[in-house]
Amino acid sequence: MRYKWAVIFTSILCLLLPTQVHAANTFESNYTYDYWGNAKRSLPAFELVNTLDAEDTGKIKIGSVNDVFVSKDRIFLVDTTESRIDIFGTDMKFVTSIKVVRNETGRIVVDELTGKQLMLNKPEGVFFSEADQELYIADTESERIIVLDGATYAFKRSIGKPQNMVGSTQFKPSKIIVDKDGLISVVVQGSYEGIIEINRDGSFARYFGLNKPKVNVTDFFWKSLATNQQKQKMKKTFAPSFNNLTFDSEGLIYATTFDPSAQNMVFRFNSKGENVLMQNGYFPVIGDLHSRGLTANKSQFVDIAVSDSGVYALLDKNKGRIFLYNFEGDLMNVFNSAGNLKGNVKDPTAIAWFGDNLIVADKEFGCVYIFQPTAFGQSALDAEKQYFNGKWEEAGKDFEETLKLNANYDIAYTGVGRKYLMQDKFDDAMYYFKLGNSRGYYSKAFSEYRNLLIQHHFIWFVIPFILLAAGLFYSEYRYNRRNGYKQADL
């Protein structure tokens, strides 16, 4: 009897095993997923070319790098441990650092509230506004935002907690972005009320963006049966908090969360705060696929960087991987990993685009890595740029070049198929869409191919109906004529 139960238990375990142990079907780096969810080795899209660390800053010690922002001509690094902002030029040469805040004459500014020198206190975020030429620093521990002149780094103003701010969120700004109109969006770690929006004058505007929690069926069932008194004693469910945010070229906000209770991990918010992130790829934008049910192995996105062509890179804090998606939600490539080798990360904190390069910050190593596209990666990025800008012909040619470098790149087959689809070469389009497992586009191409086939061979579809109608008419004629002769004989 025990043997029978062991066999039954083992059989059930084998049936459930693929959904849990499939996590082994991944690689340390440089892979992607096919239509069936199998991890497939891929050429790397990026490779390490440079490093910024304490040696590049001279005598200044880098304690940690918690945030990175790249402007047109500078790179800003946030060192939370040393309470400092380090600034580099685009040539990777150290420019200056900011720890003590000074005015336009070079004198140290005195904090009006404390009467002490105004110094940064464990900042966690930085943003440079190209429109206003101002540098915004999220001075987290001091619960304020410091605004400096973008050229001289002289003090301009300080923004504390707005007096008209509602809700229970503690104002400890962690990450910050500013749009062209001066509207400030702030992420506060641990806040369940959303992203804080602040007007240019420092007044509170609203909470923005809804992060829905997953529905726990068991809790929902018991709460539906519980009395009001019992519900008050039950554990409340709060909306998961965001941990980072950025802009895209259209001014929409991208945000991330690594809260395991969240329904989504990546967001693209419109002006109403609705998530309009496109997820037309094989799978949702969740990073590694085969870690479902294994919380410790799930991807935890700590930061996101969006290029002008809509390609966004997600930094996985859990395994140090970088997931590259196009604006439609197709997984382009997965590269890098956690470890002690050069280029690997221990505690990744931030990622940013630097032209076509990517900058990745590591808190534990206290350095920044610069990755540049490989030949395959550059070809894929060029194709996405052309496609994003509506240049179908050029995109198709770039995708063809990409296929020469990586024949297993499904997105390229779909890209070539789109080119033929726009040229009304539907049979060729169907061929490439089938190779790319793009069922949606294949259906469109097949529909157009069928319509075109009917138009060109319409007469061959009509002739059988004409012959059938003629046969019926002749049969009816013969029948009526035969009956007419019989009546005449009578």
PDB file of N, CA, C and O in Angstrom, residues 399-464:
ATOM      1  N   PHE A 399      16.987  44.232 -40.121  1.00  0.00           N
ATOM      2  CA  PHE A 399      16.640  42.934 -39.549  1.00  0.00           C
ATOM      3  C   PHE A 399      17.267  41.792 -40.356  1.00  0.00           C
ATOM      4  O   PHE A 399      17.656  40.759 -39.798  1.00  0.00           O
ATOM      5  N   GLU A 400      17.352  41.960 -41.669  1.00  0.00           N
ATOM      6  CA  GLU A 400      18.013  40.941 -42.494  1.00  0.00           C
ATOM      7  C   GLU A 400      19.494  40.830 -42.133  1.00  0.00           C
ATOM      8  O   GLU A 400      20.053  39.725 -42.086  1.00  0.00           O
ATOM      9  N   GLU A 401      20.125  41.967 -41.868  1.00  0.00           N
ATOM     10  CA  GLU A 401      21.523  41.937 -41.435  1.00  0.00           C
ATOM     11  C   GLU A 401      21.652  41.270 -40.073  1.00  0.00           C
ATOM     12  O   GLU A 401      22.626  40.553 -39.806  1.00  0.00           O
ATOM     13  N   THR A 402      20.672  41.490 -39.214  1.00  0.00           N
ATOM     14  CA  THR A 402      20.695  40.870 -37.895  1.00  0.00           C
ATOM     15  C   THR A 402      20.596  39.353 -38.002  1.00  0.00           C
ATOM     16  O   THR A 402      21.268  38.618 -37.265  1.00  0.00           O
ATOM     17  N   LEU A 403      19.769  38.881 -38.948  1.00  0.00           N
ATOM     18  CA  LEU A 403      19.616  37.441 -39.137  1.00  0.00           C
ATOM     19  C   LEU A 403      20.908  36.780 -39.611  1.00  0.00           C
ATOM     20  O   LEU A 403      21.157  35.606 -39.320  1.00  0.00           O
ATOM     21  N   LYS A 404      21.726  37.537 -40.327  1.00  0.00           N
ATOM     22  CA  LYS A 404      23.007  36.985 -40.765  1.00  0.00           C
ATOM     23  C   LYS A 404      23.934  36.729 -39.580  1.00  0.00           C
ATOM     24  O   LYS A 404      24.781  35.842 -39.624  1.00  0.00           O
ATOM     25  N   LEU A 405      23.732  37.486 -38.512  1.00  0.00           N
ATOM     26  CA  LEU A 405      24.551  37.330 -37.313  1.00  0.00           C
ATOM     27  C   LEU A 405      23.947  36.349 -36.320  1.00  0.00           C
ATOM     28  O   LEU A 405      24.665  35.696 -35.569  1.00  0.00           O
ATOM     29  N   ASN A 406      22.619  36.275 -36.300  1.00  0.00           N
ATOM     30  CA  ASN A 406      21.941  35.409 -35.345  1.00  0.00           C
ATOM     31  C   ASN A 406      20.676  34.857 -36.001  1.00  0.00           C
ATOM     32  O   ASN A 406      19.653  35.528 -36.037  1.00  0.00           O
ATOM     33  N   ALA A 407      20.761  33.639 -36.510  1.00  0.00           N
ATOM     34  CA  ALA A 407      19.636  33.029 -37.221  1.00  0.00           C
ATOM     35  C   ALA A 407      18.523  32.591 -36.282  1.00  0.00           C
ATOM     36  O   ALA A 407      17.429  32.245 -36.745  1.00  0.00           O
ATOM     37  N   ASN A 408      18.751  32.599 -34.977  1.00  0.00           N
ATOM     38  CA  ASN A 408      17.724  32.207 -34.009  1.00  0.00           C
ATOM     39  C   ASN A 408      16.965  33.400 -33.428  1.00  0.00           C
ATOM     40  O   ASN A 408      16.235  33.249 -32.451  1.00  0.00           O
ATOM     41  N   TYR A 409      17.149  34.574 -34.021  1.00  0.00           N
ATOM     42  CA  TYR A 409      16.546  35.795 -33.487  1.00  0.00           C
ATOM     43  C   TYR A 409      15.151  35.964 -34.084  1.00  0.00           C
ATOM     44  O   TYR A 409      14.980  36.466 -35.195  1.00  0.00           O
ATOM     45  N   ASP A 410      14.122  35.527 -33.356  1.00  0.00           N
ATOM     46  CA  ASP A 410      12.754  35.513 -33.874  1.00  0.00           C
ATOM     47  C   ASP A 410      12.240  36.902 -34.241  1.00  0.00           C
ATOM     48  O   ASP A 410      11.473  37.066 -35.198  1.00  0.00           O
ATOM     49  N   ILE A 411      12.641  37.909 -33.470  1.00  0.00           N
ATOM     50  CA  ILE A 411      12.159  39.275 -33.727  1.00  0.00           C
ATOM     51  C   ILE A 411      12.571  39.732 -35.117  1.00  0.00           C
ATOM     52  O   ILE A 411      11.827  40.443 -35.803  1.00  0.00           O
ATOM     53  N   ALA A 412      13.749  39.322 -35.576  1.00  0.00           N
ATOM     54  CA  ALA A 412      14.227  39.728 -36.892  1.00  0.00           C
ATOM     55  C   ALA A 412      13.379  39.114 -37.994  1.00  0.00           C
ATOM     56  O   ALA A 412      13.083  39.766 -39.008  1.00  0.00           O
ATOM     57  N   TYR A 413      12.968  37.860 -37.835  1.00  0.00           N
ATOM     58  CA  TYR A 413      12.089  37.238 -38.832  1.00  0.00           C
ATOM     59  C   TYR A 413      10.777  38.011 -38.931  1.00  0.00           C
ATOM     60  O   TYR A 413      10.263  38.260 -40.024  1.00  0.00           O
ATOM     61  N   THR A 414      10.249  38.402 -37.770  1.00  0.00           N
ATOM     62  CA  THR A 414       9.011  39.197 -37.775  1.00  0.00           C
ATOM     63  C   THR A 414       9.239  40.547 -38.429  1.00  0.00           C
ATOM     64  O   THR A 414       8.388  41.043 -39.171  1.00  0.00           O
ATOM     65  N   GLY A 415      10.404  41.165 -38.175  1.00  0.00           N
ATOM     66  CA  GLY A 415      10.719  42.454 -38.780  1.00  0.00           C
ATOM     67  C   GLY A 415      10.809  42.380 -40.296  1.00  0.00           C
ATOM     68  O   GLY A 415      10.300  43.253 -41.011  1.00  0.00           O
ATOM     69  N   VAL A 416      11.458  41.332 -40.806  1.00  0.00           N
ATOM     70  CA  VAL A 416      11.534  41.149 -42.256  1.00  0.00           C
ATOM     71  C   VAL A 416      10.139  40.887 -42.822  1.00  0.00           C
ATOM     72  O   VAL A 416       9.774  41.386 -43.891  1.00  0.00           O
ATOM     73  N   GLY A 417       9.345  40.110 -42.091  1.00  0.00           N
ATOM     74  CA  GLY A 417       7.983  39.847 -42.530  1.00  0.00           C
ATOM     75  C   GLY A 417       7.145  41.108 -42.621  1.00  0.00           C
ATOM     76  O   GLY A 417       6.338  41.271 -43.541  1.00  0.00           O
ATOM     77  N   ARG A 418       7.344  42.043 -41.686  1.00  0.00           N
ATOM     78  CA  ARG A 418       6.611  43.317 -41.740  1.00  0.00           C
ATOM     79  C   ARG A 418       6.983  44.112 -42.987  1.00  0.00           C
ATOM     80  O   ARG A 418       6.151  44.796 -43.575  1.00  0.00           O
ATOM     81  N   LYS A 419       8.252  44.038 -43.373  1.00  0.00           N
ATOM     82  CA  LYS A 419       8.676  44.747 -44.586  1.00  0.00           C
ATOM     83  C   LYS A 419       7.930  44.214 -45.801  1.00  0.00           C
ATOM     84  O   LYS A 419       7.393  44.989 -46.607  1.00  0.00           O
ATOM     85  N   TYR A 420       7.858  42.895 -45.926  1.00  0.00           N
ATOM     86  CA  TYR A 420       7.145  42.299 -47.060  1.00  0.00           C
ATOM     87  C   TYR A 420       5.643  42.553 -46.968  1.00  0.00           C
ATOM     88  O   TYR A 420       4.963  42.683 -47.990  1.00  0.00           O
ATOM     89  N   LEU A 421       5.134  42.629 -45.744  1.00  0.00           N
ATOM     90  CA  LEU A 421       3.709  42.919 -45.565  1.00  0.00           C
ATOM     91  C   LEU A 421       3.370  44.310 -46.087  1.00  0.00           C
ATOM     92  O   LEU A 421       2.334  44.509 -46.742  1.00  0.00           O
ATOM     93  N   MET A 422       4.244  45.296 -45.811  1.00  0.00           N
ATOM     94  CA  MET A 422       4.015  46.656 -46.297  1.00  0.00           C
ATOM     95  C   MET A 422       4.217  46.757 -47.809  1.00  0.00           C
ATOM     96  O   MET A 422       3.688  47.661 -48.447  1.00  0.00           O
ATOM     97  N   GLN A 423       4.959  45.826 -48.387  1.00  0.00           N
ATOM     98  CA  GLN A 423       5.166  45.805 -49.838  1.00  0.00           C
ATOM     99  C   GLN A 423       4.110  44.971 -50.555  1.00  0.00           C
ATOM    100  O   GLN A 423       4.208  44.762 -51.768  1.00  0.00           O
ATOM    101  N   ASP A 424       3.121  44.485 -49.819  1.00  0.00           N
ATOM    102  CA  ASP A 424       2.044  43.647 -50.359  1.00  0.00           C
ATOM    103  C   ASP A 424       2.565  42.318 -50.908  1.00  0.00           C
ATOM    104  O   ASP A 424       1.909  41.691 -51.757  1.00  0.00           O
ATOM    105  N   LYS A 425       3.715  41.875 -50.415  1.00  0.00           N
ATOM    106  CA  LYS A 425       4.233  40.556 -50.766  1.00  0.00           C
ATOM    107  C   LYS A 425       3.837  39.598 -49.649  1.00  0.00           C
ATOM    108  O   LYS A 425       4.631  39.210 -48.796  1.00  0.00           O
ATOM    109  N   PHE A 426       2.561  39.229 -49.693  1.00  0.00           N
ATOM    110  CA  PHE A 426       1.977  38.541 -48.556  1.00  0.00           C
ATOM    111  C   PHE A 426       2.476  37.114 -48.397  1.00  0.00           C
ATOM    112  O   PHE A 426       2.566  36.610 -47.274  1.00  0.00           O
ATOM    113  N   ASP A 427       2.798  36.434 -49.504  1.00  0.00           N
ATOM    114  CA  ASP A 427       3.298  35.072 -49.372  1.00  0.00           C
ATOM    115  C   ASP A 427       4.679  35.060 -48.719  1.00  0.00           C
ATOM    116  O   ASP A 427       4.972  34.215 -47.856  1.00  0.00           O
ATOM    117  N   ASP A 428       5.546  36.033 -49.083  1.00  0.00           N
ATOM    118  CA  ASP A 428       6.852  36.145 -48.427  1.00  0.00           C
ATOM    119  C   ASP A 428       6.694  36.546 -46.962  1.00  0.00           C
ATOM    120  O   ASP A 428       7.427  36.057 -46.094  1.00  0.00           O
ATOM    121  N   ALA A 429       5.742  37.444 -46.711  1.00  0.00           N
ATOM    122  CA  ALA A 429       5.499  37.875 -45.333  1.00  0.00           C
ATOM    123  C   ALA A 429       5.058  36.699 -44.469  1.00  0.00           C
ATOM    124  O   ALA A 429       5.533  36.528 -43.336  1.00  0.00           O
ATOM    125  N   MET A 430       4.176  35.871 -45.006  1.00  0.00           N
ATOM    126  CA  MET A 430       3.705  34.703 -44.254  1.00  0.00           C
ATOM    127  C   MET A 430       4.857  33.752 -43.938  1.00  0.00           C
ATOM    128  O   MET A 430       4.926  33.178 -42.841  1.00  0.00           O
ATOM    129  N   TYR A 431       5.771  33.611 -44.875  1.00  0.00           N
ATOM    130  CA  TYR A 431       6.921  32.730 -44.681  1.00  0.00           C
ATOM    131  C   TYR A 431       7.771  33.198 -43.490  1.00  0.00           C
ATOM    132  O   TYR A 431       8.135  32.397 -42.623  1.00  0.00           O
ATOM    133  N   TYR A 432       8.065  34.492 -43.433  1.00  0.00           N
ATOM    134  CA  TYR A 432       8.906  35.010 -42.348  1.00  0.00           C
ATOM    135  C   TYR A 432       8.145  35.084 -41.028  1.00  0.00           C
ATOM    136  O   TYR A 432       8.730  34.854 -39.962  1.00  0.00           O
ATOM    137  N   PHE A 433       6.857  35.392 -41.070  1.00  0.00           N
ATOM    138  CA  PHE A 433       6.081  35.413 -39.835  1.00  0.00           C
ATOM    139  C   PHE A 433       5.995  34.021 -39.225  1.00  0.00           C
ATOM    140  O   PHE A 433       5.994  33.869 -37.999  1.00  0.00           O
ATOM    141  N   LYS A 434       5.938  33.014 -40.066  1.00  0.00           N
ATOM    142  CA  LYS A 434       5.913  31.641 -39.559  1.00  0.00           C
ATOM    143  C   LYS A 434       7.242  31.291 -38.904  1.00  0.00           C
ATOM    144  O   LYS A 434       7.277  30.659 -37.840  1.00  0.00           O
ATOM    145  N   LEU A 435       8.351  31.713 -39.509  1.00  0.00           N
ATOM    146  CA  LEU A 435       9.664  31.462 -38.918  1.00  0.00           C
ATOM    147  C   LEU A 435       9.823  32.206 -37.593  1.00  0.00           C
ATOM    148  O   LEU A 435      10.492  31.722 -36.679  1.00  0.00           O
ATOM    149  N   GLY A 436       9.209  33.385 -37.500  1.00  0.00           N
ATOM    150  CA  GLY A 436       9.289  34.174 -36.276  1.00  0.00           C
ATOM    151  C   GLY A 436       8.208  33.858 -35.267  1.00  0.00           C
ATOM    152  O   GLY A 436       8.121  34.511 -34.215  1.00  0.00           O
ATOM    153  N   ASN A 437       7.350  32.855 -35.558  1.00  0.00           N
ATOM    154  CA  ASN A 437       6.251  32.474 -34.660  1.00  0.00           C
ATOM    155  C   ASN A 437       5.374  33.659 -34.290  1.00  0.00           C
ATOM    156  O   ASN A 437       4.888  33.758 -33.162  1.00  0.00           O
ATOM    157  N   SER A 438       5.184  34.560 -35.260  1.00  0.00           N
ATOM    158  CA  SER A 438       4.341  35.734 -35.029  1.00  0.00           C
ATOM    159  C   SER A 438       2.941  35.442 -35.561  1.00  0.00           C
ATOM    160  O   SER A 438       2.636  35.694 -36.727  1.00  0.00           O
ATOM    161  N   ARG A 439       2.105  34.902 -34.736  1.00  0.00           N
ATOM    162  CA  ARG A 439       0.795  34.441 -35.174  1.00  0.00           C
ATOM    163  C   ARG A 439      -0.145  35.596 -35.514  1.00  0.00           C
ATOM    164  O   ARG A 439      -0.967  35.483 -36.425  1.00  0.00           O
ATOM    165  N   GLY A 440      -0.024  36.692 -34.783  1.00  0.00           N
ATOM    166  CA  GLY A 440      -0.873  37.845 -35.074  1.00  0.00           C
ATOM    167  C   GLY A 440      -0.595  38.420 -36.450  1.00  0.00           C
ATOM    168  O   GLY A 440      -1.516  38.640 -37.252  1.00  0.00           O
ATOM    169  N   TYR A 441       0.685  38.676 -36.734  1.00  0.00           N
ATOM    170  CA  TYR A 441       1.042  39.208 -38.037  1.00  0.00           C
ATOM    171  C   TYR A 441       0.796  38.177 -39.142  1.00  0.00           C
ATOM    172  O   TYR A 441       0.438  38.530 -40.268  1.00  0.00           O
ATOM    173  N   TYR A 442       0.985  36.903 -38.849  1.00  0.00           N
ATOM    174  CA  TYR A 442       0.731  35.870 -39.850  1.00  0.00           C
ATOM    175  C   TYR A 442      -0.745  35.881 -40.257  1.00  0.00           C
ATOM    176  O   TYR A 442      -1.075  35.733 -41.439  1.00  0.00           O
ATOM    177  N   SER A 443      -1.634  36.071 -39.280  1.00  0.00           N
ATOM    178  CA  SER A 443      -3.062  36.122 -39.583  1.00  0.00           C
ATOM    179  C   SER A 443      -3.391  37.311 -40.485  1.00  0.00           C
ATOM    180  O   SER A 443      -4.209  37.199 -41.406  1.00  0.00           O
ATOM    181  N   LYS A 444      -2.739  38.454 -40.225  1.00  0.00           N
ATOM    182  CA  LYS A 444      -2.968  39.626 -41.068  1.00  0.00           C
ATOM    183  C   LYS A 444      -2.489  39.374 -42.496  1.00  0.00           C
ATOM    184  O   LYS A 444      -3.179  39.688 -43.470  1.00  0.00           O
ATOM    185  N   ALA A 445      -1.282  38.794 -42.623  1.00  0.00           N
ATOM    186  CA  ALA A 445      -0.739  38.516 -43.948  1.00  0.00           C
ATOM    187  C   ALA A 445      -1.592  37.481 -44.678  1.00  0.00           C
ATOM    188  O   ALA A 445      -1.853  37.614 -45.886  1.00  0.00           O
ATOM    189  N   PHE A 446      -2.045  36.470 -43.955  1.00  0.00           N
ATOM    190  CA  PHE A 446      -2.873  35.441 -44.581  1.00  0.00           C
ATOM    191  C   PHE A 446      -4.204  36.018 -45.043  1.00  0.00           C
ATOM    192  O   PHE A 446      -4.715  35.665 -46.118  1.00  0.00           O
ATOM    193  N   SER A 447      -4.799  36.903 -44.253  1.00  0.00           N
ATOM    194  CA  SER A 447      -6.056  37.536 -44.636  1.00  0.00           C
ATOM    195  C   SER A 447      -5.899  38.350 -45.919  1.00  0.00           C
ATOM    196  O   SER A 447      -6.741  38.266 -46.827  1.00  0.00           O
ATOM    197  N   GLU A 448      -4.809  39.124 -45.998  1.00  0.00           N
ATOM    198  CA  GLU A 448      -4.565  39.908 -47.205  1.00  0.00           C
ATOM    199  C   GLU A 448      -4.240  39.009 -48.395  1.00  0.00           C
ATOM    200  O   GLU A 448      -4.652  39.272 -49.523  1.00  0.00           O
ATOM    201  N   TYR A 449      -3.492  37.941 -48.140  1.00  0.00           N
ATOM    202  CA  TYR A 449      -3.152  36.995 -49.208  1.00  0.00           C
ATOM    203  C   TYR A 449      -4.404  36.322 -49.755  1.00  0.00           C
ATOM    204  O   TYR A 449      -4.559  36.153 -50.977  1.00  0.00           O
ATOM    205  N   ARG A 450      -5.309  35.972 -48.874  1.00  0.00           N
ATOM    206  CA  ARG A 450      -6.569  35.340 -49.293  1.00  0.00           C
ATOM    207  C   ARG A 450      -7.416  36.302 -50.102  1.00  0.00           C
ATOM    208  O   ARG A 450      -7.979  35.925 -51.148  1.00  0.00           O
ATOM    209  N   ASN A 451      -7.520  37.560 -49.642  1.00  0.00           N
ATOM    210  CA  ASN A 451      -8.306  38.553 -50.390  1.00  0.00           C
ATOM    211  C   ASN A 451      -7.716  38.784 -51.776  1.00  0.00           C
ATOM    212  O   ASN A 451      -8.452  38.910 -52.768  1.00  0.00           O
ATOM    213  N   LEU A 452      -6.396  38.858 -51.832  1.00  0.00           N
ATOM    214  CA  LEU A 452      -5.738  39.087 -53.121  1.00  0.00           C
ATOM    215  C   LEU A 452      -5.922  37.885 -54.047  1.00  0.00           C
ATOM    216  O   LEU A 452      -6.126  38.052 -55.264  1.00  0.00           O
ATOM    217  N   LEU A 453      -5.861  36.692 -53.468  1.00  0.00           N
ATOM    218  CA  LEU A 453      -6.058  35.492 -54.263  1.00  0.00           C
ATOM    219  C   LEU A 453      -7.465  35.447 -54.856  1.00  0.00           C
ATOM    220  O   LEU A 453      -7.650  35.079 -56.035  1.00  0.00           O
ATOM    221  N   ILE A 454      -8.446  35.844 -54.090  1.00  0.00           N
ATOM    222  CA  ILE A 454      -9.831  35.860 -54.575  1.00  0.00           C
ATOM    223  C   ILE A 454     -10.011  36.899 -55.670  1.00  0.00           C
ATOM    224  O   ILE A 454     -10.694  36.655 -56.678  1.00  0.00           O
ATOM    225  N   GLN A 455      -9.381  38.078 -55.494  1.00  0.00           N
ATOM    226  CA  GLN A 455      -9.498  39.123 -56.515  1.00  0.00           C
ATOM    227  C   GLN A 455      -8.893  38.688 -57.848  1.00  0.00           C
ATOM    228  O   GLN A 455      -9.474  38.905 -58.911  1.00  0.00           O
ATOM    229  N   HIS A 456      -7.709  38.060 -57.799  1.00  0.00           N
ATOM    230  CA  HIS A 456      -7.019  37.684 -59.034  1.00  0.00           C
ATOM    231  C   HIS A 456      -7.643  36.469 -59.713  1.00  0.00           C
ATOM    232  O   HIS A 456      -7.482  36.282 -60.922  1.00  0.00           O
ATOM    233  N   HIS A 457      -8.330  35.639 -58.957  1.00  0.00           N
ATOM    234  CA  HIS A 457      -8.915  34.423 -59.518  1.00  0.00           C
ATOM    235  C   HIS A 457     -10.417  34.399 -59.277  1.00  0.00           C
ATOM    236  O   HIS A 457     -11.006  33.336 -59.072  1.00  0.00           O
ATOM    237  N   PHE A 458     -10.994  35.581 -59.308  1.00  0.00           N
ATOM    238  CA  PHE A 458     -12.420  35.675 -59.003  1.00  0.00           C
ATOM    239  C   PHE A 458     -13.257  34.866 -59.985  1.00  0.00           C
ATOM    240  O   PHE A 458     -14.248  34.224 -59.611  1.00  0.00           O
ATOM    241  N   ILE A 459     -12.862  34.889 -61.281  1.00  0.00           N
ATOM    242  CA  ILE A 459     -13.646  34.201 -62.300  1.00  0.00           C
ATOM    243  C   ILE A 459     -13.723  32.707 -62.040  1.00  0.00           C
ATOM    244  O   ILE A 459     -14.744  32.057 -62.286  1.00  0.00           O
ATOM    245  N   TRP A 460     -12.640  32.132 -61.476  1.00  0.00           N
ATOM    246  CA  TRP A 460     -12.624  30.693 -61.204  1.00  0.00           C
ATOM    247  C   TRP A 460     -13.499  30.335 -60.000  1.00  0.00           C
ATOM    248  O   TRP A 460     -13.929  29.187 -59.873  1.00  0.00           O
ATOM    249  N   PHE A 461     -13.758  31.332 -59.146  1.00  0.00           N
ATOM    250  CA  PHE A 461     -14.697  31.103 -58.047  1.00  0.00           C
ATOM    251  C   PHE A 461     -16.137  31.280 -58.512  1.00  0.00           C
ATOM    252  O   PHE A 461     -17.046  30.671 -57.980  1.00  0.00           O
ATOM    253  N   VAL A 462     -16.346  32.095 -59.576  1.00  0.00           N
ATOM    254  CA  VAL A 462     -17.696  32.386 -60.068  1.00  0.00           C
ATOM    255  C   VAL A 462     -18.182  31.303 -61.022  1.00  0.00           C
ATOM    256  O   VAL A 462     -19.374  30.955 -61.024  1.00  0.00           O
ATOM    257  N   ILE A 463     -17.259  30.766 -61.852  1.00  0.00           N
ATOM    258  CA  ILE A 463     -17.646  29.788 -62.876  1.00  0.00           C
ATOM    259  C   ILE A 463     -18.411  28.598 -62.292  1.00  0.00           C
ATOM    260  O   ILE A 463     -19.449  28.191 -62.817  1.00  0.00           O
ATOM    261  N   PRO A 464     -17.934  27.982 -61.191  1.00  0.00           N
ATOM    262  CA  PRO A 464     -18.710  26.851 -60.643  1.00  0.00           C
ATOM    263  C   PRO A 464     -20.134  27.237 -60.265  1.00  0.00           C
ATOM    264  O   PRO A 464     -21.065  26.446 -60.481  1.00  0.00           O
TER     265      PRO A 464
END
